[in-house]
XYZ file of C-alpha atoms in Angstrom:
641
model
C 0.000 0.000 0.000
C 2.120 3.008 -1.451
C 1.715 6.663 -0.294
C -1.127 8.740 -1.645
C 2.183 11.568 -2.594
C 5.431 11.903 -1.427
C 4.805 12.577 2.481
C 7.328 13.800 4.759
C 7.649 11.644 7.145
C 7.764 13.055 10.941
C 10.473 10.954 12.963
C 11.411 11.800 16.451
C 13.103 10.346 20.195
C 11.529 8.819 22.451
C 9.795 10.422 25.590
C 13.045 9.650 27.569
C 14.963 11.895 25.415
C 13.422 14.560 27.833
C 10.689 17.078 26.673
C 11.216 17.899 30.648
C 7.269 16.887 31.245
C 6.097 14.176 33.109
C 2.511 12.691 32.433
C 2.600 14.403 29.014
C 4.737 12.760 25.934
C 5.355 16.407 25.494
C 4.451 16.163 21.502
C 1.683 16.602 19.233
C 1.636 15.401 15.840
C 0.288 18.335 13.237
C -0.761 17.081 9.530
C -2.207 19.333 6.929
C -4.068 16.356 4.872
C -3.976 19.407 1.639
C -0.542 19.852 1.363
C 0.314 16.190 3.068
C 2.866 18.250 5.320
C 3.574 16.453 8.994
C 5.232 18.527 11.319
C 6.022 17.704 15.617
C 5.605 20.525 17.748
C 6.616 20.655 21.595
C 3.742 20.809 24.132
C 4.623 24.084 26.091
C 4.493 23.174 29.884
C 2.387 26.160 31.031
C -0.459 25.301 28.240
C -0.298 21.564 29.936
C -0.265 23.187 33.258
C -3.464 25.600 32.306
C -5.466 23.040 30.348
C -4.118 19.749 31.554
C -4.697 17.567 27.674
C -7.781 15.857 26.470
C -10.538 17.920 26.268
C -9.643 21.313 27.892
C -5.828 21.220 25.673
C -8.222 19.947 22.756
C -10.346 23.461 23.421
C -7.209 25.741 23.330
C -6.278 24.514 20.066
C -9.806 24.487 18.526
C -10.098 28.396 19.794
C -6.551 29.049 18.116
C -7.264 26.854 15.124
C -10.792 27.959 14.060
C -12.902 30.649 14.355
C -16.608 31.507 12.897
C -15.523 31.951 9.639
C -14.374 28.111 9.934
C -16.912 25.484 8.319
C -16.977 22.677 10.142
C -17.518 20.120 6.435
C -14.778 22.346 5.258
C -10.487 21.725 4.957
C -10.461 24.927 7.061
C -11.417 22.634 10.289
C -9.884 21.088 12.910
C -10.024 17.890 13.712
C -8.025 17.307 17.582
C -7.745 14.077 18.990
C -5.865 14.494 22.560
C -5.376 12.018 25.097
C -4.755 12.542 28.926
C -1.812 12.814 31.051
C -2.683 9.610 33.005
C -2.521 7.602 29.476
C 0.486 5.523 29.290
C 0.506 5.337 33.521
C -1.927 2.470 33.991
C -3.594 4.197 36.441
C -7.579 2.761 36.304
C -9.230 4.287 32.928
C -7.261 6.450 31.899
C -6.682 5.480 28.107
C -9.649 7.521 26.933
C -9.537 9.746 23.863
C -11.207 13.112 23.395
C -12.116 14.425 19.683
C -12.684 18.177 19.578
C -13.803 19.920 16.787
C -16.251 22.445 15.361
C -19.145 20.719 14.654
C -21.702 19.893 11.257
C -24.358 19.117 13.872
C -25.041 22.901 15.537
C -22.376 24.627 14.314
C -20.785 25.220 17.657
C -18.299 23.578 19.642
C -17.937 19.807 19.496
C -16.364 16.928 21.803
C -16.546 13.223 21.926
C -15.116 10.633 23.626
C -14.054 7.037 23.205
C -12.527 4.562 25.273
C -10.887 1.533 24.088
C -6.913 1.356 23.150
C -6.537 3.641 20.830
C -5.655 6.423 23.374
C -2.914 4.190 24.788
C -1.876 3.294 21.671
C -1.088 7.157 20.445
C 0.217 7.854 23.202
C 2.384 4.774 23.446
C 3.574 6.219 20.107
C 5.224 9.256 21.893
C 1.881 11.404 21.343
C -0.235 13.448 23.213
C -2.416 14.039 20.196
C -2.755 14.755 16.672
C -4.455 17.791 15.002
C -5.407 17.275 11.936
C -6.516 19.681 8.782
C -6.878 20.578 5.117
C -8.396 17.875 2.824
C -6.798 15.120 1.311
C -7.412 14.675 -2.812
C -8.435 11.479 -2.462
C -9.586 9.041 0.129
C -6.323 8.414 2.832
C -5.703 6.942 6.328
C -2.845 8.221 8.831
C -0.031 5.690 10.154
C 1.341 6.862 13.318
C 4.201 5.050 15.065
C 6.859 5.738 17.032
C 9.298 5.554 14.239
C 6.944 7.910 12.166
C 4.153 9.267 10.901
C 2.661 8.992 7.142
C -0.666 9.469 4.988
C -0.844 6.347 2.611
C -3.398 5.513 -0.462
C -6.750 4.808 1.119
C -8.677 4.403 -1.873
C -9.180 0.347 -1.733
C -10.798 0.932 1.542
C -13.809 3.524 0.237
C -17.279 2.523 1.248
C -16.059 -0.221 3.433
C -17.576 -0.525 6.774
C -15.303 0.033 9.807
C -14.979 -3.669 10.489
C -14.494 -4.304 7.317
C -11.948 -1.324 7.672
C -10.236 -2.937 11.000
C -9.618 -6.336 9.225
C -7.534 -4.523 6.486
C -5.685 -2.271 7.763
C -4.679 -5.166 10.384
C -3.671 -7.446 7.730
C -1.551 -4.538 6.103
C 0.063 -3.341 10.035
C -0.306 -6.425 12.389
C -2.352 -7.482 14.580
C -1.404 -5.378 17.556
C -2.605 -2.016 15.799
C -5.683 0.052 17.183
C -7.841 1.293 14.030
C -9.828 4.209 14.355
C -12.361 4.659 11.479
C -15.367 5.824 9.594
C -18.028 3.680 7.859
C -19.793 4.572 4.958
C -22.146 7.185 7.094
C -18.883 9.362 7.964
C -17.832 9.200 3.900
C -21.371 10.600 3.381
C -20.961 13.521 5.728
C -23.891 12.016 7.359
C -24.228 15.077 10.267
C -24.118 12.475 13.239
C -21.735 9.987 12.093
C -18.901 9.047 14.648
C -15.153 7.645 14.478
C -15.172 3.709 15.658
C -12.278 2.333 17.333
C -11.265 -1.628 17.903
C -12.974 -3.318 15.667
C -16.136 -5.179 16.635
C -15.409 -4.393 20.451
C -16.452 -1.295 18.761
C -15.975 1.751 21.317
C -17.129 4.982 19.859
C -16.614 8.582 19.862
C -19.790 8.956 18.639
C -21.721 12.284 19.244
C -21.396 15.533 17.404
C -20.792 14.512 14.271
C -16.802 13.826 14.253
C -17.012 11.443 12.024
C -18.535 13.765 9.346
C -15.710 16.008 9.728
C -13.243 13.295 9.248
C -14.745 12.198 6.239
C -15.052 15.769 4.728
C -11.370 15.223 5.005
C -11.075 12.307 3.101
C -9.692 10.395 5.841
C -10.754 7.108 6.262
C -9.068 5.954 9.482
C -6.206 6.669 11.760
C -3.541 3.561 12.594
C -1.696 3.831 15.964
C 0.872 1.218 16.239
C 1.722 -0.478 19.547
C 4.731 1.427 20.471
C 7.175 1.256 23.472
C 6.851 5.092 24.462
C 5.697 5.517 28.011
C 5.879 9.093 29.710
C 7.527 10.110 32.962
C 6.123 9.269 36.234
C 7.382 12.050 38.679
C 6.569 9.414 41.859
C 6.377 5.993 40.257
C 6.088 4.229 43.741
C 3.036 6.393 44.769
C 1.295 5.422 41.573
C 2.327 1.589 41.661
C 0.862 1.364 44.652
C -2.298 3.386 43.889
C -3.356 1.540 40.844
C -2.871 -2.207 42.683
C -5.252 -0.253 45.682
C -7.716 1.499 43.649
C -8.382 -1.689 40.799
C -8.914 -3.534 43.603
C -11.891 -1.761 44.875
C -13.067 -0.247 41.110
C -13.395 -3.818 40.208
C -15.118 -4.903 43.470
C -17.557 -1.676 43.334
C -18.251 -2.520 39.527
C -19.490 -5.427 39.627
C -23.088 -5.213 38.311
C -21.456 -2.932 35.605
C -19.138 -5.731 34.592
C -22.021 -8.458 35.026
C -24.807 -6.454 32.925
C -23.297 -3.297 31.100
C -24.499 -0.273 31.664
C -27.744 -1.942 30.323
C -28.425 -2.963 33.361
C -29.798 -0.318 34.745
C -32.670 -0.048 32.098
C -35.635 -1.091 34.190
C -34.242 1.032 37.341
C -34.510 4.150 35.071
C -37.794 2.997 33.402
C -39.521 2.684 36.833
C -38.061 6.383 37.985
C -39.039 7.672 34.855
C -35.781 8.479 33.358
C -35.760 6.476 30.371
C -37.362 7.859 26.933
C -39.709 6.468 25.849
C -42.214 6.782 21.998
C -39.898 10.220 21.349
C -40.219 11.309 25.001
C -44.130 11.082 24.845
C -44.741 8.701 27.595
C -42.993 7.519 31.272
C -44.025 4.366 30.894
C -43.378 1.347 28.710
C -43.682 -2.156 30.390
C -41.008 -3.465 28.412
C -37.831 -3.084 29.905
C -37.072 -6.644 31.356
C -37.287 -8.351 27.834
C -34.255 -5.859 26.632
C -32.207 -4.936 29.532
C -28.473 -6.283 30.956
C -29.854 -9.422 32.046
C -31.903 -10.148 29.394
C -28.605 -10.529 27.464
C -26.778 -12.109 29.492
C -28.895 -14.801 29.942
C -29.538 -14.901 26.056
C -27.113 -13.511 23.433
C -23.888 -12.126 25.540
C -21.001 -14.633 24.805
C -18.088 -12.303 26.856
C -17.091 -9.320 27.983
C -14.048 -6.887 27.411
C -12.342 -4.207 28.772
C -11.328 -0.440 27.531
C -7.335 -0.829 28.341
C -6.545 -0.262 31.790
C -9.878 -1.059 32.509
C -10.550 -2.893 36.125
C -14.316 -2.594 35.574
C -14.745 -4.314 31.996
C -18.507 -2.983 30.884
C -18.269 -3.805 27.273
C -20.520 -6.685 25.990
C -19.784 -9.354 23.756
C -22.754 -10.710 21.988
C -23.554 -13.652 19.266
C -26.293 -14.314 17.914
C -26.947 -18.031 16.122
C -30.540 -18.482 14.980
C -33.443 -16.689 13.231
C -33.808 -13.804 11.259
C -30.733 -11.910 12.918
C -28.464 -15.045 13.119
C -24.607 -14.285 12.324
C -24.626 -11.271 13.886
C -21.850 -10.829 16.392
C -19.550 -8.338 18.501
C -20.480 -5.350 20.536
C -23.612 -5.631 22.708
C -25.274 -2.472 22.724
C -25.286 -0.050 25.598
C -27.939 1.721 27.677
C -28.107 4.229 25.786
C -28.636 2.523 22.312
C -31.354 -0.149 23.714
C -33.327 3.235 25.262
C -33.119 4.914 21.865
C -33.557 2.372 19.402
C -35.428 0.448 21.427
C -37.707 2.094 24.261
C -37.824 5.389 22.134
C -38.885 3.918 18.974
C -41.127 0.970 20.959
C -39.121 -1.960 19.888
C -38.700 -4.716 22.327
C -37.146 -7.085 20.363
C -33.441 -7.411 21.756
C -32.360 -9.111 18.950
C -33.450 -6.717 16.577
C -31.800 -3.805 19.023
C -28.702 -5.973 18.986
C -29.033 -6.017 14.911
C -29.761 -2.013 14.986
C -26.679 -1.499 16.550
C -24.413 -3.894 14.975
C -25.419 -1.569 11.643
C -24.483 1.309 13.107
C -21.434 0.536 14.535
C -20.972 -1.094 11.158
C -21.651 2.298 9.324
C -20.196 4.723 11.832
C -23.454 5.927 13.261
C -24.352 7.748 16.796
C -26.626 5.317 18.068
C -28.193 8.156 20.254
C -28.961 10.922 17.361
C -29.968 7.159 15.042
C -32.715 6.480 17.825
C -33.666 9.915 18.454
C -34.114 10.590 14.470
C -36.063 7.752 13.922
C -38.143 8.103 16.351
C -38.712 11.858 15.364
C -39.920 10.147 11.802
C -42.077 7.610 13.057
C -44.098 10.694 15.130
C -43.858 12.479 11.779
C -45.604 9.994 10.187
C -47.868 9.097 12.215
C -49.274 12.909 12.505
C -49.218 12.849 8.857
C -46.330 14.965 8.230
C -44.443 12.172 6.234
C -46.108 9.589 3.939
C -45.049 6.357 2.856
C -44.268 7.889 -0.499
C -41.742 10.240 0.694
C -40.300 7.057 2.744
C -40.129 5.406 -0.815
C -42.953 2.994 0.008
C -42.063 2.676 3.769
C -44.502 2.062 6.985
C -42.699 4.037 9.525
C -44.731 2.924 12.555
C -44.046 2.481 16.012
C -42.877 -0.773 17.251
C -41.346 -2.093 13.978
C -38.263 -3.170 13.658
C -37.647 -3.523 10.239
C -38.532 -0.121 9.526
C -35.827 0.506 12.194
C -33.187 -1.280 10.700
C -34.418 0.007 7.023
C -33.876 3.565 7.875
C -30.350 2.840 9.792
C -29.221 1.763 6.051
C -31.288 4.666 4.240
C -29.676 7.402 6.960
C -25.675 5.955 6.333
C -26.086 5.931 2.252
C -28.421 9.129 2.762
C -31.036 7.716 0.535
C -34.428 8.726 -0.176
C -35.858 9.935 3.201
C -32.431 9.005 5.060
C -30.630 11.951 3.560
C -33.041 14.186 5.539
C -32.989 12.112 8.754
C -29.467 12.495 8.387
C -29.118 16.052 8.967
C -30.415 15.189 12.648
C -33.421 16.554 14.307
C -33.295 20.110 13.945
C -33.390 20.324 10.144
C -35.578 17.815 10.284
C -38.160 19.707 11.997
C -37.596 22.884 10.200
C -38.221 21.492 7.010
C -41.266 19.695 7.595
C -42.107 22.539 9.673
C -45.998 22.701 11.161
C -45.687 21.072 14.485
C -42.566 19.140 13.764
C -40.522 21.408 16.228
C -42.693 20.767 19.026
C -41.616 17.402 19.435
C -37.961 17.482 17.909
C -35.846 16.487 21.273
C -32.364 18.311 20.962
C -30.596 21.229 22.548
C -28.365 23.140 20.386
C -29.082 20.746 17.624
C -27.644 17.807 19.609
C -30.165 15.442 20.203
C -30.606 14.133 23.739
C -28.767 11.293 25.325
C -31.775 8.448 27.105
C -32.058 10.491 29.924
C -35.081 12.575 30.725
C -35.020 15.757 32.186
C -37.999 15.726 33.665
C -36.884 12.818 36.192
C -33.743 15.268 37.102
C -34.125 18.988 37.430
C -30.652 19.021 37.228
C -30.096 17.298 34.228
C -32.839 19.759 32.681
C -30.001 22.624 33.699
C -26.669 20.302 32.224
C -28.851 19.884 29.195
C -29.673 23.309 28.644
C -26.090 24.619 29.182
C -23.723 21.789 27.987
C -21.358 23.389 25.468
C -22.365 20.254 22.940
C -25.604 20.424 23.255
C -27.852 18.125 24.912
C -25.404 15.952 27.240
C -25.938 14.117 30.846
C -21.727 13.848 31.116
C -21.159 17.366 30.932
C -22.348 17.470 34.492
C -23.236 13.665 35.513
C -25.347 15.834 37.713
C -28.366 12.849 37.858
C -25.893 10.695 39.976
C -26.269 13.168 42.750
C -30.177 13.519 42.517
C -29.891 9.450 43.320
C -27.186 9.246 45.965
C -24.438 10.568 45.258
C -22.490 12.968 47.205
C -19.208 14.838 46.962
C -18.210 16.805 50.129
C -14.413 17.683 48.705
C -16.634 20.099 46.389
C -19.483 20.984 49.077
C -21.944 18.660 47.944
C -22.411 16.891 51.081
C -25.738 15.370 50.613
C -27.797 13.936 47.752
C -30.218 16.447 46.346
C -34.158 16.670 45.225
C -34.365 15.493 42.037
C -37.564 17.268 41.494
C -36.150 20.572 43.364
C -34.822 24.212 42.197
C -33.025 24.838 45.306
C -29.061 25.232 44.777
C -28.874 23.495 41.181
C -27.602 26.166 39.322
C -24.540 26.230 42.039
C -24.712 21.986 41.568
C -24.676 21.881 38.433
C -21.496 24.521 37.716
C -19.485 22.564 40.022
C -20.032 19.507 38.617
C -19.898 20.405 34.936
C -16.320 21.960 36.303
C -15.517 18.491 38.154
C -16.668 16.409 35.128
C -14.726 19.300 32.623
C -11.172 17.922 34.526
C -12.158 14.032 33.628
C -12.987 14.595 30.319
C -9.360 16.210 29.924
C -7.391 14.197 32.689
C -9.581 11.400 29.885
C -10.640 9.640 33.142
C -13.691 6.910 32.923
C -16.638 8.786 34.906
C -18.254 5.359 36.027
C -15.286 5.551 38.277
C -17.283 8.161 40.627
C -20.113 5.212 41.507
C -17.522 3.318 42.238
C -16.319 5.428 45.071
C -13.223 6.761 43.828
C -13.286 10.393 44.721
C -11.935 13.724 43.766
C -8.508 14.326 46.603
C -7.452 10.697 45.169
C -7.693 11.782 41.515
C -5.688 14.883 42.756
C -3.008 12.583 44.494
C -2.539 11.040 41.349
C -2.041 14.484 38.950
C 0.521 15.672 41.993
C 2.423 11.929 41.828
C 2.101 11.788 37.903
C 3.005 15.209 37.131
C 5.131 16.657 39.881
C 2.597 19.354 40.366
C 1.267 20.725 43.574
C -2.460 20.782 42.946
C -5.055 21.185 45.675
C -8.990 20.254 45.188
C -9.416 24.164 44.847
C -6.689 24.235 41.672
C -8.442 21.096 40.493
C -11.833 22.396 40.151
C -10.247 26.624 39.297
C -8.906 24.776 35.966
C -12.236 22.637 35.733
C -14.055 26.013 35.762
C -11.301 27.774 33.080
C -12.089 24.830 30.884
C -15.703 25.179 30.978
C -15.498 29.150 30.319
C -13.029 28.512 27.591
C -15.721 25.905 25.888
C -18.507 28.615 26.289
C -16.330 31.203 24.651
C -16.525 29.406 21.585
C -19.753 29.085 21.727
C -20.122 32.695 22.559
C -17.910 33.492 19.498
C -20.477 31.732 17.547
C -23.044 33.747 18.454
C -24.710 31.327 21.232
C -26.253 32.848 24.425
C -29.129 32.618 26.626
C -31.281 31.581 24.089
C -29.417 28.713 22.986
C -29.550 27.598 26.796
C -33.201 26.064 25.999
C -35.204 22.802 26.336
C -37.680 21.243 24.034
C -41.210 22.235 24.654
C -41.964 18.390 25.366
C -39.612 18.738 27.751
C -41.065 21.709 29.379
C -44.550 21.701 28.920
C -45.609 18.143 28.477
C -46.313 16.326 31.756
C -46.112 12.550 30.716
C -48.709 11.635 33.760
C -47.525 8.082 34.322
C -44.471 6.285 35.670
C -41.975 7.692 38.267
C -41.515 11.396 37.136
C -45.300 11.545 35.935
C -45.899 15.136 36.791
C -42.961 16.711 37.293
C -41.623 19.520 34.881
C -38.307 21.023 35.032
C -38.283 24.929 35.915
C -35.416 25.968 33.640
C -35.607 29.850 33.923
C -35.173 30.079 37.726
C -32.102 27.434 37.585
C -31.045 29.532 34.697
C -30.827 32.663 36.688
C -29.079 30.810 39.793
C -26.927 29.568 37.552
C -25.822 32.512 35.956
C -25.042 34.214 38.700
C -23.082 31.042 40.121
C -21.018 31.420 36.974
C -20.643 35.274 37.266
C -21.829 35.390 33.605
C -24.523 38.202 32.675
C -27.902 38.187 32.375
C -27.531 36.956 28.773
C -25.026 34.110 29.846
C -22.264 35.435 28.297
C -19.207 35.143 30.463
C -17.831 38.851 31.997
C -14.427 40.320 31.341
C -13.681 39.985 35.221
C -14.770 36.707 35.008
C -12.381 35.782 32.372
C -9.556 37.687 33.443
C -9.860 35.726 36.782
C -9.669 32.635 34.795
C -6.515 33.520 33.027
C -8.937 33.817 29.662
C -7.945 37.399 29.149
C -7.070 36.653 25.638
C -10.182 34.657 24.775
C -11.975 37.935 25.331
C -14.634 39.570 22.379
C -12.015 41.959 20.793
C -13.105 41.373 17.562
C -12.870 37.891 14.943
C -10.005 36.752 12.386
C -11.246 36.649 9.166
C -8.902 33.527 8.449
């Protein structure tokens, strides 16, 4: 397999050869997929200090690399993959990978996140991350190794799927590679198509629509090699002994997650009223024992794996021998793919889920925006604003799988009524217009994860003011209207799910909290399992050689967040971006566990603005910012790059 031109090739020493960080490899890998140029650059240790890496680094760059000029479908964008400081350490989950980038969605900021090896395996490769630009002429994929980097022909590999993807590029690099890929649904720019990483364990950074961007780029997939590279380790004892004391109890406290997946919480949810259910309509279904965690395990799962240094192992391994779906094998789906291509459509037929998301893992689809398009279409048609002729001949009912599984291929290929279902929700609604936008379920244009906001006030608030879009990990706020406590941040007790009272100051702190994961790239399932915020700090101070207190840890949390609303800012977003769906905010669902309740989003709005010291219009203050050490991220005025 030749190179698509002649490629520089980007060589450089090992960690060892001192960059004078610890944690960080201290490099990230530039390419310029237009003019095939590769270039190293040094992480500066102050930027690594201020933003830490995954997400928050990810941010910086996006703020210097684009502005609203940028199109996110065009060579102009970024495309940032960082890892975490903790990758490479073996400390419990911290191989994750953030993908930041402007996105084709809602036109605003973008993140994803994916677990898996591939984070190790870039950063094994003497990387902290790669950003990636331009367009290639014709279809490519990226080798990265420690011995090099290089863009090589792609152009045999067009149209595959991303197993079909995986297999190849294995064959071509060994077996010890990590693959990250898009399917056919990325190649056609489909606006919620995601990158897929390790095969048919198939972990995915799926929301946002990163994988759109990478195939506006003509990029077809990104090899990491297994290299030797591992970064400094300012107190290796400390950390030895930390990781044999804290996989200990992760894997003890995870055991229902590693017995029944994060599935296996789908009838808990269901009965609180949590789950959606018939495109948010009802809060009650009846149905969530035939599809949930145990339901597979006692029928189709066949194993289970692990994202790498992993003591928890939630990913599901399924097979499926007889009947209309037999052959089908890999990834089990999630929670959140059984709630939204399941519960939200009203299929109860796991096999058929299991089928559903085998095709879009296959494709490169977000299982999330998939569910919560389809489901949009099958209230469409059922209040007459799509007919079976413009679903060219299709029933799109309620309940029927098939139709389901029909559209999943229609959407990908963006044929007939799939190339409007694949501009997600919101365009969907505006062009059928009528009532369609009263019961399109997005914020920002991202369409909601399966978690209701009317069962969590809080998550209502995260919703409204995640800098994605709609998103329950921007805050992880419902784990604390169910239990959960953090006193290290002031959150001493578990809150009223159904109240107003202090979740505007909640929900800030833990959208700041969950802002230093998602850029430490730490697993968040980690916080039911008991490990808490001082230990997380231990480890930056014994990885790093920094001196960070639980104040420093959540000041940089909160100049992450304020540097993600920025951009937004930049784009024109404000207070009226921070909005619900008026199902969401009108529409009491008057059965199951949240029957009545509806969330009171302007009065947590207002609390939480002033929590934030933003203005009345939720734009973040000069004082604010210069207190944050965002003085330059100020409105002074756009490039016109």
């Amino acid at each position: 397999r030749g190179s698509s031109r002649a490629t520089p090739v980007a060589r450089f020493q090992g960690q060892r050869g001192g960059t004078g960080l610890f944690g960080h490899a201290g490099r990230v890998l530039r390419v310029d997929l237009g003019s095939s140029d590769i270039t190293v650059e040094r992480l500066n240790g102050a930027l690594a200090r201020k933003y830490v890496g995954g997400s928050g680094l990810g941010t910086y760059y996006l703020n210097k690399e684009t502005n609203p000029l940028s199109r996110p479908l065009g060579p102009e964008n970024a495309l940032i993959l960082l890892t975490g400081p903790f990758a490479g350490t073996r400390l419990p989950t911290s191989a994750r990978l953030a993908v930041v980038t402007k996105s084709p969605l809602t036109g605003m900021y973008a993140e994803s996140d994916v677990g898996g090896t591939f984070g190790l395996k870039l950063k094994r490769s003497g990387f902290d991350g790669i950003i990636i630009t331009g367009r290639a002429r014709k279809p490519c994929y990226l080798y990265v190794s420690e011995q090099g980097a290089r863009i090589l022909d792609a152009s045999d590999l067009a149209g595959k799927d991303t197993y079909e993807v995986d297999d190849a590029l294995k064959s071509v690099h060994g077996q010890k590679v990590t693959v990250a890929s898009i399917g056919p649904a990325g190649e056609n720019l489909v606006k919620f198509a995601g990158i897929m990483t390790d095969g048919r364990h198939a972990r995915a950074a799926g929301r946002c629509g990163v994988g759109a961007v990478m195939g506006s780029k003509n990029l077809k997939a990104i090899v990491a090699a297994q290299g030797t590279q591992s970064p400094r380790i300012a107190d290796p004892d400390a950390v030895s002994e930390s990781i044999r004391r804290w996989s200990r109890v992760l894997a003890e406290q995870g055991q229902g997650m590693r017995a029944y997946g994060t599935a296996g919480g789908l009838e808990s949810n269901e009965f609180i009223g949590d789950m959606p259910i018939k495109n948010w309509a009802l809060g009650a279904w009846g149905k969530s024992e035939s599809v949930n965690g145990e339901a597979m395990a006692a029928t189709v799962l066949t194993g289970r794996y692990h994202c790498a240094n992993c003591p928890i192992g939630c990913g599901r391994e399924i097979s499926i021998s007889a009947g209309p779906f037999a052959g089908i094998s890999g990834s089990g789906p999630e929670y959140e793919t059984i709630s939204m291509l399941g519960a939200n459509c009203l299929v109860d037929d796991l096999e058929a889920i299991c089928a559903a998301n085998d095709l879009c893992n296959r494709y490169g689809l977000d299982t999330i925006s998939t569910g919560s398009v389809i489901a949009f279409a099958m209230e469409a048609y059922e209040r007459g604003l799509l007919s079976k002729a413009d679903c060219s001949g299709l029933e799109v009912k309620w309940g029927d799988a098939d139709a389901v599984l029909t559209l999943i291929r229609m959407i990908a290929f963006r044929q007939g009524i799939g190339d409007l279902l694949g501009e997600g929700v919101r365009r969907c609604a505006e062009e059928l217009g009528g009532v369609a936008e009263e019961f399109a379920i997005h914020t920002k244009g991202l369409e909601f994860p399966a978690h209701d906001p009317r069962a969590h006030n809080s998550v209502a608030l995260s919703y409204a003011t995640s800098n994605r879009g709609g998103c329950h990990l921007a805050g992880f706020t419902h784990m604390f209207e169910k239990g959960g406590v953090m006193p290290e941040i002031g959150l001493h007790e578990s809150q009223d799910r159904f109240g107003t009272d202090k979740k505007g100051w909640m929900t800030s702190k833990l959208q700041d909290a969950m802002g230093m994961y998602d850029s430490l790239k730490l697993c968040k399932f980690t916080l039911g399992c008991g490990l808490p915020i001082s230990q997380v700090v231990e480890w930056m101070n014994a990885v790093m050689d920094w001196d960070v207190d639980v104040d420093e840890f959540m000041l940089t949390g909160e100049r992450i967040y304020n540097l993600k609303r920025m951009y937004n800012v930049r784009h024109g977003a404000s207070r009226k971006d921070d909005d619900l769906p008026l199902r969401i905010t009108t529409s009491r669902r008057n059965t199951g566990g949240a029957a009545l309740n509806l969330p009171h989003l302007g009065e947590m709005l207002n609390q939480y603005y002033q929590v934030r010291a933003w203005d009345e219009f939720g734009i973040p203050t000069s004082a604010k910012l210069a207190e944050l050490g965002l003085g330059e991220f100020m409105m002074t005025g756009e490039p016109t790059k």
